[in-house]
Coordinates of N, CA, C and O in Angstrom, one line a residue:
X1 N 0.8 -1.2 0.0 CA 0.0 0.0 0.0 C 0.9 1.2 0.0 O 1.9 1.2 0.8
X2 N 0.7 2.1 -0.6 CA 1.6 3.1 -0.9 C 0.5 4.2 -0.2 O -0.7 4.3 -0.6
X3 N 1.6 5.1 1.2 CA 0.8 5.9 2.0 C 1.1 7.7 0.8 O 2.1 8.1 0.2
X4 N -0.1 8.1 0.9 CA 0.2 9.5 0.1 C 0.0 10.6 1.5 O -0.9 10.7 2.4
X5 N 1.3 11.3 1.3 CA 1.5 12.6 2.5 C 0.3 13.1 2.5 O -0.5 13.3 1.5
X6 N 0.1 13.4 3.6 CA -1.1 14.9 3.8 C -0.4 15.8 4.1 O 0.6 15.8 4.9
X7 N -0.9 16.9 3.3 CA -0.3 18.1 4.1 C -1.4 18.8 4.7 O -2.6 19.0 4.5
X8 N -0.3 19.3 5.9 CA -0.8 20.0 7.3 C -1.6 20.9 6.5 O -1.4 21.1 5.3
X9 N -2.6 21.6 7.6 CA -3.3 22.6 7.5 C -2.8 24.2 7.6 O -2.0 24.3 8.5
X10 N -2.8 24.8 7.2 CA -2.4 26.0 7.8 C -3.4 26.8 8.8 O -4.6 26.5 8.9
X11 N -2.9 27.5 9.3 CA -3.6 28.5 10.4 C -4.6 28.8 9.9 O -5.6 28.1 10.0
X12 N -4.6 30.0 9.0 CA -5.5 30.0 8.0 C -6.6 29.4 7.8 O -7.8 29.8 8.0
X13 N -6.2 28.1 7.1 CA -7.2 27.5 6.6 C -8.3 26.6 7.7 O -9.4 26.4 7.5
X14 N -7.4 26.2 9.0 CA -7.7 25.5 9.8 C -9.3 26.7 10.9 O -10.5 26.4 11.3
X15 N -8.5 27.8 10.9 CA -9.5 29.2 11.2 C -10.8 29.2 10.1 O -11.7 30.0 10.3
X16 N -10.7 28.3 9.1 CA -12.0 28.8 8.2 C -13.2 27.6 8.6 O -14.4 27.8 8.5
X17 N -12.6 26.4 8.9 CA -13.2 24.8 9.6 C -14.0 25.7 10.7 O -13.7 26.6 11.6
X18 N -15.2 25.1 10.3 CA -16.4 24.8 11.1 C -16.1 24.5 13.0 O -15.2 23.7 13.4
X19 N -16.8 25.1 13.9 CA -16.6 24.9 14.9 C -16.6 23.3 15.4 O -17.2 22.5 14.7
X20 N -15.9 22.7 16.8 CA -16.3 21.4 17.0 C -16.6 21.8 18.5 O -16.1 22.8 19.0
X21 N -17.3 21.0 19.0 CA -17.6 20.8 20.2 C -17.1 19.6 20.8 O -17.5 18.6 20.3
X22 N -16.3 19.5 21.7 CA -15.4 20.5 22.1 C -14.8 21.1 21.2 O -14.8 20.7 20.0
X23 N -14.2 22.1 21.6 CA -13.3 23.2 20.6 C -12.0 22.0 20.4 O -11.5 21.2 21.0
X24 N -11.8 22.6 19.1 CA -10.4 22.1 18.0 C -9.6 23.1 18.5 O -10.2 24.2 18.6
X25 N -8.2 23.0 19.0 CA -7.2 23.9 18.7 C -6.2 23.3 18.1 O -6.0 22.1 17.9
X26 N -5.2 24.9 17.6 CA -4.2 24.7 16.2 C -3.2 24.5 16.9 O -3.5 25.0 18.0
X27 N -2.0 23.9 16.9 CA -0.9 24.1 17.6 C 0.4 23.2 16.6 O 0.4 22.1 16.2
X28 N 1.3 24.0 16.5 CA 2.4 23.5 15.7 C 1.6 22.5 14.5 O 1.7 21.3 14.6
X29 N 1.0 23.1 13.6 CA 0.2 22.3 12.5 C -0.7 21.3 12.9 O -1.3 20.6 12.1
X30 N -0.7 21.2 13.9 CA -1.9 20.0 14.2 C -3.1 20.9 14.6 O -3.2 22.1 14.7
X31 N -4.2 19.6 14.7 CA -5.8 19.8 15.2 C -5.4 19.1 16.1 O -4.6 18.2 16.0
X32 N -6.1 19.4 17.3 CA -6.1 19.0 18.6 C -7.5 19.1 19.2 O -7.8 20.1 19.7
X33 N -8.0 18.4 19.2 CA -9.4 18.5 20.2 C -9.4 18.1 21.7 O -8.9 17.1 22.3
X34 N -10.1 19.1 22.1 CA -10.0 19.1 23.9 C -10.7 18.3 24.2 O -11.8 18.2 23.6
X35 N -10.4 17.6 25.3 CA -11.4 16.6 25.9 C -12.5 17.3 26.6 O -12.4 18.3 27.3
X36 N -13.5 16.6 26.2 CA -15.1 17.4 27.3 C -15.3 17.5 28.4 O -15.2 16.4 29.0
X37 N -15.5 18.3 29.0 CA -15.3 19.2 30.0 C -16.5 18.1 30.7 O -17.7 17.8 30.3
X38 N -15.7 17.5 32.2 CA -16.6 16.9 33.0 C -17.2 17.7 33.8 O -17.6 18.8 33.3
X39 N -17.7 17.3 35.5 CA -18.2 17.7 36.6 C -17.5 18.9 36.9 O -17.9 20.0 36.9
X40 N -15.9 18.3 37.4 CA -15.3 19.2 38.6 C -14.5 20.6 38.0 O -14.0 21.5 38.6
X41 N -14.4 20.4 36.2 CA -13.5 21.0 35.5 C -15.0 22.4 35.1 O -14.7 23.5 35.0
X42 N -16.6 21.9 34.9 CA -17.7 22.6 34.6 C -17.5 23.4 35.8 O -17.0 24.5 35.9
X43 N -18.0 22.8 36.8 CA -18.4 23.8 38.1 C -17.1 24.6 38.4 O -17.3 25.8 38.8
X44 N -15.9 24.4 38.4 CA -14.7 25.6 38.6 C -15.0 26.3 37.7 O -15.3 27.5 37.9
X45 N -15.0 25.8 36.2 CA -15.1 27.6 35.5 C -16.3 28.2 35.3 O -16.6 29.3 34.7
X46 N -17.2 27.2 36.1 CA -18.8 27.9 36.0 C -18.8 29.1 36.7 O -19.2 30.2 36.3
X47 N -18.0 28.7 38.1 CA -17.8 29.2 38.9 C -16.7 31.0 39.4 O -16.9 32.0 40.1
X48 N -15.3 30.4 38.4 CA -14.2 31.3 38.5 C -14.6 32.8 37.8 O -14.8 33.9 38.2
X49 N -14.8 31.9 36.7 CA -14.9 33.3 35.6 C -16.2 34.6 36.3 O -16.0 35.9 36.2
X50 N -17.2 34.3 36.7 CA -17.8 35.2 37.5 C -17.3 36.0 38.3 O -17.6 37.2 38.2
X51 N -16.2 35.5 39.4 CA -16.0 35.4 40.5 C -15.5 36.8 39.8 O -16.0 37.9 39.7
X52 N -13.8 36.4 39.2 CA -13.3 37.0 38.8 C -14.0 38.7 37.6 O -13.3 39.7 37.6
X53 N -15.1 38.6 37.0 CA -15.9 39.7 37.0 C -16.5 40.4 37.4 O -16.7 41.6 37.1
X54 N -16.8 39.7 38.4 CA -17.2 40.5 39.5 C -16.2 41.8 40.8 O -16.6 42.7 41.5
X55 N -14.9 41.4 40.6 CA -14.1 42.5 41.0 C -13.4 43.0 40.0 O -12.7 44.0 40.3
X56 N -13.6 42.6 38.9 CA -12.8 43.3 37.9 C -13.5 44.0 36.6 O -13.0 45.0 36.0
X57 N -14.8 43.3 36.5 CA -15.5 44.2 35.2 C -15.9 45.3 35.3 O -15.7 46.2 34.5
X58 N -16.9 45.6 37.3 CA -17.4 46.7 37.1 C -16.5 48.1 37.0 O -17.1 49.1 36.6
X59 N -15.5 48.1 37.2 CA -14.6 49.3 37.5 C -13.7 49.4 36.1 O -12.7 50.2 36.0
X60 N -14.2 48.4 34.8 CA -13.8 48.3 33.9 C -12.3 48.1 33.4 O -11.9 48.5 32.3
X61 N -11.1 47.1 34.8 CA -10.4 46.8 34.9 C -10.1 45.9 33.8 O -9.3 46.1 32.9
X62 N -10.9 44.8 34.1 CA -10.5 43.6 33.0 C -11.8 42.7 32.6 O -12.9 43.2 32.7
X63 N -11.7 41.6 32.1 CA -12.8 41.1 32.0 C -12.5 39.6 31.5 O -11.7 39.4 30.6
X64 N -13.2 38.7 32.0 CA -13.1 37.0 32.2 C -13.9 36.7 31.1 O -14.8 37.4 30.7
X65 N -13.5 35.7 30.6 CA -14.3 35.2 29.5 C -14.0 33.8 29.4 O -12.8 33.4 29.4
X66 N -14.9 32.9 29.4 CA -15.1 31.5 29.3 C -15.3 30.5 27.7 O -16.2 30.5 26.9
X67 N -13.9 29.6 27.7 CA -13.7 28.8 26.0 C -13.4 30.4 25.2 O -14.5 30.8 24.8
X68 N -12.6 31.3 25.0 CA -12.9 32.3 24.2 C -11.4 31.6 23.2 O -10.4 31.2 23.7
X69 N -11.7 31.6 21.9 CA -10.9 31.7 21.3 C -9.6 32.3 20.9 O -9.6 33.1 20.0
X70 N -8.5 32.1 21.3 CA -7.1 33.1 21.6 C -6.1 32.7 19.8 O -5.7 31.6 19.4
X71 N -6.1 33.9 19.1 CA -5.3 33.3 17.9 C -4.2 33.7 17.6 O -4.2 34.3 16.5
X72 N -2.8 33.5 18.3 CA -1.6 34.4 18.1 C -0.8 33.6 18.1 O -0.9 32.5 18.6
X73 N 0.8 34.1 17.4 CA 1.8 33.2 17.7 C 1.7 31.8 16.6 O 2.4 30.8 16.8
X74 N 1.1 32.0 15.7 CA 0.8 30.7 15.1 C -0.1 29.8 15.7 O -0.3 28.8 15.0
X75 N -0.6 29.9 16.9 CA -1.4 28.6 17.3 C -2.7 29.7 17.3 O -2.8 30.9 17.2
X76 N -3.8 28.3 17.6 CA -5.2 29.4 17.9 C -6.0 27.9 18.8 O -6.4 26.7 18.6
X77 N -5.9 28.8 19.8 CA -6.3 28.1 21.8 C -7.2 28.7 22.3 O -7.5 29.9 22.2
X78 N -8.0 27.3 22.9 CA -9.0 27.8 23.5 C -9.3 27.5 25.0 O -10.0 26.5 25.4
X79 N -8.6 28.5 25.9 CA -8.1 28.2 27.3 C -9.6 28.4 27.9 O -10.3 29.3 27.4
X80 N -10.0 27.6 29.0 CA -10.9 27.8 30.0 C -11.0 28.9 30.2 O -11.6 29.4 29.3
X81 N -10.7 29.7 31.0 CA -10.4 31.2 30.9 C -10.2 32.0 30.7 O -10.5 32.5 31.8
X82 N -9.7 32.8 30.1 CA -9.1 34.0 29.5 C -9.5 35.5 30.1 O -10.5 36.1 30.0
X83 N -8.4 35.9 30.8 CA -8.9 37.3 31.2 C -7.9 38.5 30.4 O -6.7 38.3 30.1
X84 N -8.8 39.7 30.1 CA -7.9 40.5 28.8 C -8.3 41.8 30.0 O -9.3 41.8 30.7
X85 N -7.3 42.9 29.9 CA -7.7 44.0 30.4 C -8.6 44.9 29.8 O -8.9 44.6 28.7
X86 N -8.9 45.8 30.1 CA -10.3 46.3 29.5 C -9.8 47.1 28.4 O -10.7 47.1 27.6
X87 N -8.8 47.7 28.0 CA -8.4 48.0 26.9 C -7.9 47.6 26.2 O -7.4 48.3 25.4
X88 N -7.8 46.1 26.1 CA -7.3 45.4 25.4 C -8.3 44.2 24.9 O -7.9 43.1 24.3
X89 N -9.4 44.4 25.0 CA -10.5 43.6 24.7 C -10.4 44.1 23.1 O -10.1 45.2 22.9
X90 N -10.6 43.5 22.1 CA -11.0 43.3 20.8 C -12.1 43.9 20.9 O -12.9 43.4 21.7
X91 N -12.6 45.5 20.0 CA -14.1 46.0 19.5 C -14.0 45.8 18.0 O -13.1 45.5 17.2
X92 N -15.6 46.0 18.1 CA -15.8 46.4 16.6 C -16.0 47.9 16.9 O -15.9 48.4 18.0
X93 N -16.4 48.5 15.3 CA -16.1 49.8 15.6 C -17.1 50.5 16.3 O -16.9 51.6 16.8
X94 N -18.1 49.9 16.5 CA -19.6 50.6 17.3 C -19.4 50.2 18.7 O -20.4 50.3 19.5
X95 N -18.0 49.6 19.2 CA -17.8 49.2 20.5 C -18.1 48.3 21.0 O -17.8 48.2 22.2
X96 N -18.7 47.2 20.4 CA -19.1 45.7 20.7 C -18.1 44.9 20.7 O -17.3 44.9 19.7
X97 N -17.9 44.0 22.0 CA -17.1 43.4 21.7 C -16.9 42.4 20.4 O -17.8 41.7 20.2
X98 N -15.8 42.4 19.6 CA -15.2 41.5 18.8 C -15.5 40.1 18.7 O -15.9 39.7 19.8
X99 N -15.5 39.2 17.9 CA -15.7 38.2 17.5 C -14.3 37.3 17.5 O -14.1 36.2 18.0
X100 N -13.1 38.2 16.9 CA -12.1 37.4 16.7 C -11.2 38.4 17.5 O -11.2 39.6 17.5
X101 N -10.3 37.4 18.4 CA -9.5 37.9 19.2 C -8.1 37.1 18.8 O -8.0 35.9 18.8
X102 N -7.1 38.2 18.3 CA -6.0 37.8 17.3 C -4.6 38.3 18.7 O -3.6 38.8 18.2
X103 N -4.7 38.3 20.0 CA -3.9 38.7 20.9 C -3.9 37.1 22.0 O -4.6 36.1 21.8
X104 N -2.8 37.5 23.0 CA -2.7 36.6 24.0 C -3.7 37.3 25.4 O -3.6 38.5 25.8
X105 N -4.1 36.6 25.8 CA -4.7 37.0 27.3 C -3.8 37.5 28.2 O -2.6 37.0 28.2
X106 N -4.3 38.6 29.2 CA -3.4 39.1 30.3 C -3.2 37.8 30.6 O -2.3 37.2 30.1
X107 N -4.3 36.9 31.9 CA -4.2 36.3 32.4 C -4.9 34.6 31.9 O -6.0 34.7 31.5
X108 N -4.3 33.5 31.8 CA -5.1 32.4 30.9 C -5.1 31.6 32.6 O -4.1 31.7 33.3
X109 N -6.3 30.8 32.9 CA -6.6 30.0 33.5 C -6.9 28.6 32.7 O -7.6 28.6 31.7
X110 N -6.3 27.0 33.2 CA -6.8 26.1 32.6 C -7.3 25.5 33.5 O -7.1 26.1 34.6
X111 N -8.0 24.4 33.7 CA -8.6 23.4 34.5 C -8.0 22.0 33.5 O -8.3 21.9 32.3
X112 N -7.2 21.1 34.4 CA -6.9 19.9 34.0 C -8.0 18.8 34.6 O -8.4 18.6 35.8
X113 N -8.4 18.0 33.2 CA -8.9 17.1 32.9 C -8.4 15.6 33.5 O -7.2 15.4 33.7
X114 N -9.5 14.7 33.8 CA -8.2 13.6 34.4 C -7.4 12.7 33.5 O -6.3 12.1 33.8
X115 N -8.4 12.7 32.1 CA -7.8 12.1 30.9 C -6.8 13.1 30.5 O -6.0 12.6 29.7
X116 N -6.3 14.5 30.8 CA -6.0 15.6 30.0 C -4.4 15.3 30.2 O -4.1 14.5 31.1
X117 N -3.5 15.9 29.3 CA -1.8 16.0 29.5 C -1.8 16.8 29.9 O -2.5 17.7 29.5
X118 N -0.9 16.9 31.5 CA -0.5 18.1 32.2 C 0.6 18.8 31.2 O 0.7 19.9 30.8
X119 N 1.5 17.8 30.9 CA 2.4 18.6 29.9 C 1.6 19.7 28.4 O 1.7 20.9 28.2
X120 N 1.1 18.7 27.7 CA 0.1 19.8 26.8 C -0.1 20.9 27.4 O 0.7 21.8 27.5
X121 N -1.3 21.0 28.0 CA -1.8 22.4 28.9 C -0.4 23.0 29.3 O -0.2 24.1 28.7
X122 N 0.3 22.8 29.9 CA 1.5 23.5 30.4 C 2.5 24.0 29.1 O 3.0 25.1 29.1
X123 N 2.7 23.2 28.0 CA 2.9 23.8 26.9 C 2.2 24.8 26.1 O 2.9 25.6 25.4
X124 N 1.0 24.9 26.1 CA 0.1 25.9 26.1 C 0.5 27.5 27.3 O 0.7 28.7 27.0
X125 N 0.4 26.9 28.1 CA 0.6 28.7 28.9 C 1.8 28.5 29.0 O 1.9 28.3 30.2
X126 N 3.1 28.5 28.7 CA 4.5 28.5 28.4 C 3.9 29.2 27.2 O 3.9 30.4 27.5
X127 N 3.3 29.0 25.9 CA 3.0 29.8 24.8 C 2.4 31.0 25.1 O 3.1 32.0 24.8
X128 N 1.3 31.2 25.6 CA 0.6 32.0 26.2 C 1.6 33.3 27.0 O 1.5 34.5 26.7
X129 N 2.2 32.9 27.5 CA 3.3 33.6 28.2 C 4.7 34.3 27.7 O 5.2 35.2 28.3
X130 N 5.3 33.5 26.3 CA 6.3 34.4 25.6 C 5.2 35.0 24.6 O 5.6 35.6 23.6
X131 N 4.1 34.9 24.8 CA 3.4 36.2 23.8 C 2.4 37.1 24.8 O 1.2 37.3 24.8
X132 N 3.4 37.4 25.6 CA 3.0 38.6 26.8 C 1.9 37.9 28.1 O 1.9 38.8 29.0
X133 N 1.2 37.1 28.6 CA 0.4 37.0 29.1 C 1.1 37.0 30.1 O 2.2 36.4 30.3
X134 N 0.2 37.8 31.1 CA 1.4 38.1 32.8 C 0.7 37.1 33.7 O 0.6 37.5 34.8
X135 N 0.2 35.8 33.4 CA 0.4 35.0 35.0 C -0.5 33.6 34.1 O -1.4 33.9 33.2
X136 N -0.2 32.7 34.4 CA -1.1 31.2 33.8 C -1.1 30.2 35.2 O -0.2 29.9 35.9
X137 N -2.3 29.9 35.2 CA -2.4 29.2 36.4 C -3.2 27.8 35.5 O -3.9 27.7 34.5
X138 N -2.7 26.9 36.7 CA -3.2 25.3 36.2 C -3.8 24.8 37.2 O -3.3 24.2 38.1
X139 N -5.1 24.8 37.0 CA -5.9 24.1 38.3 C -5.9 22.6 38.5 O -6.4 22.0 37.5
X140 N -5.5 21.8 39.3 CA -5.3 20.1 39.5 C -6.1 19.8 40.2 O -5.8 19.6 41.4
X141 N -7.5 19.6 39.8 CA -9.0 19.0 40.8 C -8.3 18.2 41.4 O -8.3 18.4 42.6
X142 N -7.6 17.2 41.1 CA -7.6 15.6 41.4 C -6.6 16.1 42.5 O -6.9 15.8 43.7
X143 N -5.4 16.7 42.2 CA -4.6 17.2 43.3 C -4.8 18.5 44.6 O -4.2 18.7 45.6
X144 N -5.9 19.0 44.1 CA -6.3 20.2 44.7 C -5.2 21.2 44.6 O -5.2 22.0 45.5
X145 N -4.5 21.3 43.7 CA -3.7 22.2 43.9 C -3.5 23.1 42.7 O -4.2 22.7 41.7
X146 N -2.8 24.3 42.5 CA -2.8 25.3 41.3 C -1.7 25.5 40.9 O -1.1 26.0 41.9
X147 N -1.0 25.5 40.0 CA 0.4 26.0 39.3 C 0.4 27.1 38.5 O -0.1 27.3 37.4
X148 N 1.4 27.9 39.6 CA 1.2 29.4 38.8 C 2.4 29.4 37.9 O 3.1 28.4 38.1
X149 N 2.6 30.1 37.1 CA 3.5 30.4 35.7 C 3.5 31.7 35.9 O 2.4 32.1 36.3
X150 N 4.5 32.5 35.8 CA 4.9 33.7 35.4 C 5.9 33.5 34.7 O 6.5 32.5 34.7
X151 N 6.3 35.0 33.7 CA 7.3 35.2 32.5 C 8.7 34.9 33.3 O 9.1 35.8 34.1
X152 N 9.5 33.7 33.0 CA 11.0 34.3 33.5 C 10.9 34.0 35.2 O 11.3 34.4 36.2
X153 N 10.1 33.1 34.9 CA 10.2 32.8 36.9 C 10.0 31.4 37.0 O 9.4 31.0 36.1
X154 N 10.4 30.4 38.2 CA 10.2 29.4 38.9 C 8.7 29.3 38.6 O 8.1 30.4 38.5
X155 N 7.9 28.0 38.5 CA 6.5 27.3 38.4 C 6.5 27.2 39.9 O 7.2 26.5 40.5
X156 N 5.4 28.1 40.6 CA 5.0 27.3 42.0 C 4.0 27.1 41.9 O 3.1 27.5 41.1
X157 N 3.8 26.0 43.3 CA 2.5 25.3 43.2 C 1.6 25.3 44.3 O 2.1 24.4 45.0
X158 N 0.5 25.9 45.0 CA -0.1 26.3 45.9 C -1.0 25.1 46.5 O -2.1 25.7 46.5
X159 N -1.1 24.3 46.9 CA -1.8 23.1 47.7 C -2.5 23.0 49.3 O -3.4 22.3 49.5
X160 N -1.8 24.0 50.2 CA -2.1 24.6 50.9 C -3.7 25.3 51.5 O -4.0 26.5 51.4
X161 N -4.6 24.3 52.2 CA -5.9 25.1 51.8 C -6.0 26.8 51.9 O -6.7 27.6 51.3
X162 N -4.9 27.2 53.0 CA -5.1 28.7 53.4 C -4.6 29.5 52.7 O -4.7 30.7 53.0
X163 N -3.8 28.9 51.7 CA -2.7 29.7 50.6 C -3.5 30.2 49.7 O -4.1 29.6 48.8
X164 N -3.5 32.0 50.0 CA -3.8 32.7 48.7 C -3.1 33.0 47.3 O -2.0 33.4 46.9
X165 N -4.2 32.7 46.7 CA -3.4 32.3 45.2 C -3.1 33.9 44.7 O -3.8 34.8 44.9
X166 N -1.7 33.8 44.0 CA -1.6 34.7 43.3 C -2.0 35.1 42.2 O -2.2 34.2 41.3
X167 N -2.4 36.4 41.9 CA -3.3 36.7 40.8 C -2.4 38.0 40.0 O -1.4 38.5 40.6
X168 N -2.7 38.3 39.2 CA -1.8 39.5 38.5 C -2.7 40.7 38.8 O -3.9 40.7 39.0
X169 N -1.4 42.3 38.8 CA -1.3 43.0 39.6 C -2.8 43.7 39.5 O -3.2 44.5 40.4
X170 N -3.6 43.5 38.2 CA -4.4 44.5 37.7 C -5.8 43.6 38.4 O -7.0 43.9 38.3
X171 N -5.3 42.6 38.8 CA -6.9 42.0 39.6 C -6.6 41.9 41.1 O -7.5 41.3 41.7
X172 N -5.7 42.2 41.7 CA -5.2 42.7 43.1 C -6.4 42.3 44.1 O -6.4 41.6 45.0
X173 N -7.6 43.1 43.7 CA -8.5 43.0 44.7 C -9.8 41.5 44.5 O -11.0 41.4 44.9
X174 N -9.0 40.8 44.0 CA -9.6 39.6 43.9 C -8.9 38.4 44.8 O -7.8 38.0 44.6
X175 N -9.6 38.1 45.7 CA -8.7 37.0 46.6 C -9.4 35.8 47.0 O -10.5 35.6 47.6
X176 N -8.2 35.0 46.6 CA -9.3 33.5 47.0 C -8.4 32.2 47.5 O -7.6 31.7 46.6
X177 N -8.4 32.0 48.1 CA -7.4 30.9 49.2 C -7.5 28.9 47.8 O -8.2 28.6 46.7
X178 N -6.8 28.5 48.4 CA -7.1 27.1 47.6 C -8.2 26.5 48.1 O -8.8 25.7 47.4
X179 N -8.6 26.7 49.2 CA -9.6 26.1 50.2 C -11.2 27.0 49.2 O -12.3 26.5 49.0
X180 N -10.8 28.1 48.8 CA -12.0 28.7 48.7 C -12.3 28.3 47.3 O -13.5 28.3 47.0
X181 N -11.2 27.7 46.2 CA -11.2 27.7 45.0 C -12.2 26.2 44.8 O -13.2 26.3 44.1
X182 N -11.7 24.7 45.5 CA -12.2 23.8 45.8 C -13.3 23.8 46.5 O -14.0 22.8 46.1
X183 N -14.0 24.6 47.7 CA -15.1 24.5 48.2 C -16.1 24.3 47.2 O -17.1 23.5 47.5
X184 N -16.1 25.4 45.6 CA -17.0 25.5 45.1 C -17.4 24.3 43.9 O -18.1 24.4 42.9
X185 N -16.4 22.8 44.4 CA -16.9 21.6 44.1 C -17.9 21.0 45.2 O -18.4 19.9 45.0
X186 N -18.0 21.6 46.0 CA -18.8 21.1 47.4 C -19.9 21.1 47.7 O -20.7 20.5 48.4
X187 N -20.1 22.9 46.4 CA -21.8 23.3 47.0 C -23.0 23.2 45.8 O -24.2 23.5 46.1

């Protein structure tokens, strides 16, 4: 049997493919589909992305957004969370927010899957991160614990129920312990 090459997709073209459920992302020429989002991976970002709106939209600081499409750098990701500062949100010209967001997120939150690669996702906000994003955190239901990323720094890892997580400087007034992040698998 004689195999005939495929050739890869381009960004481009792969951006023109129909949505999937779960979301497809691009990464170094492949399609990658995310595994479906179970129980404990739903209720944290049911849960986060509000949270985090809630001290940060009204004063027009920043703004949380949940599955948003991220397309920069050659790849195009679709992180659990994404928070962008308020000036840096994608408009159209009548000031609605945008459709296509061609930048990296201030801050990318993931939620790991128990099927999911911790390495993938972590290769992911390592990307996210040399294309400006100032903090990526990795939530580990199964471990209870969170791994923060910052640009040019040591990976720590917060496990501790009373340990407040670090957040980047422009959401300061948002605070939530590991105990508080996990409780809201409880309720």
């Amino acid at each position: 049997m004689v195999k005939i090459p495929v050739r890869p997709l381009t960004l481009d073209e792969f951006l023109k493919l129909p949505e999937t459920k779960p979301a497809s992302e691009y990464i170094d020429g492949q399609i990658i589909q995310k595994p479906m989002p179970q129980g404990e991976h739903s209720a944290l970002q049911t849960e986060l992305a509000p949270a985090i709106n809630l001290v940060v939209k009204p004063q027009r600081i920043a703004r949380a957004f949940s599955e948003l499409r991220c397309t920069f750098g050659e790849r195009s990701l679709v992180p659990d969370i994404s928070v962008f500062l308020w000036d840096r949100i994608p408009r159209q010209e009548q000031g609605a927010i945008a459709n296509v967001f061609s930048t990296a997120p201030d801050w990318v939150i993931e939620i790991l899957l128990p099927d999911q690669s911790q390495t993938k996702v972590t290769k992911n906000i390592l990307h996210y991160l040399k294309y400006g994003t100032q903090m990526g955190w990795l939530i580990d239901p199964a471990e209870k614990s969170v791994f923060v990323y910052l640009p040019d720094q040591p990976t720590t890892v917060y496990d501790a129920p009373e340990a407040r997580l670090p957040v980047p400087e422009f959401a300061e007034d948002f605070i939530l312990t590991v105990e508080g992040l996990f409780s809201w698998l409880l309720d």
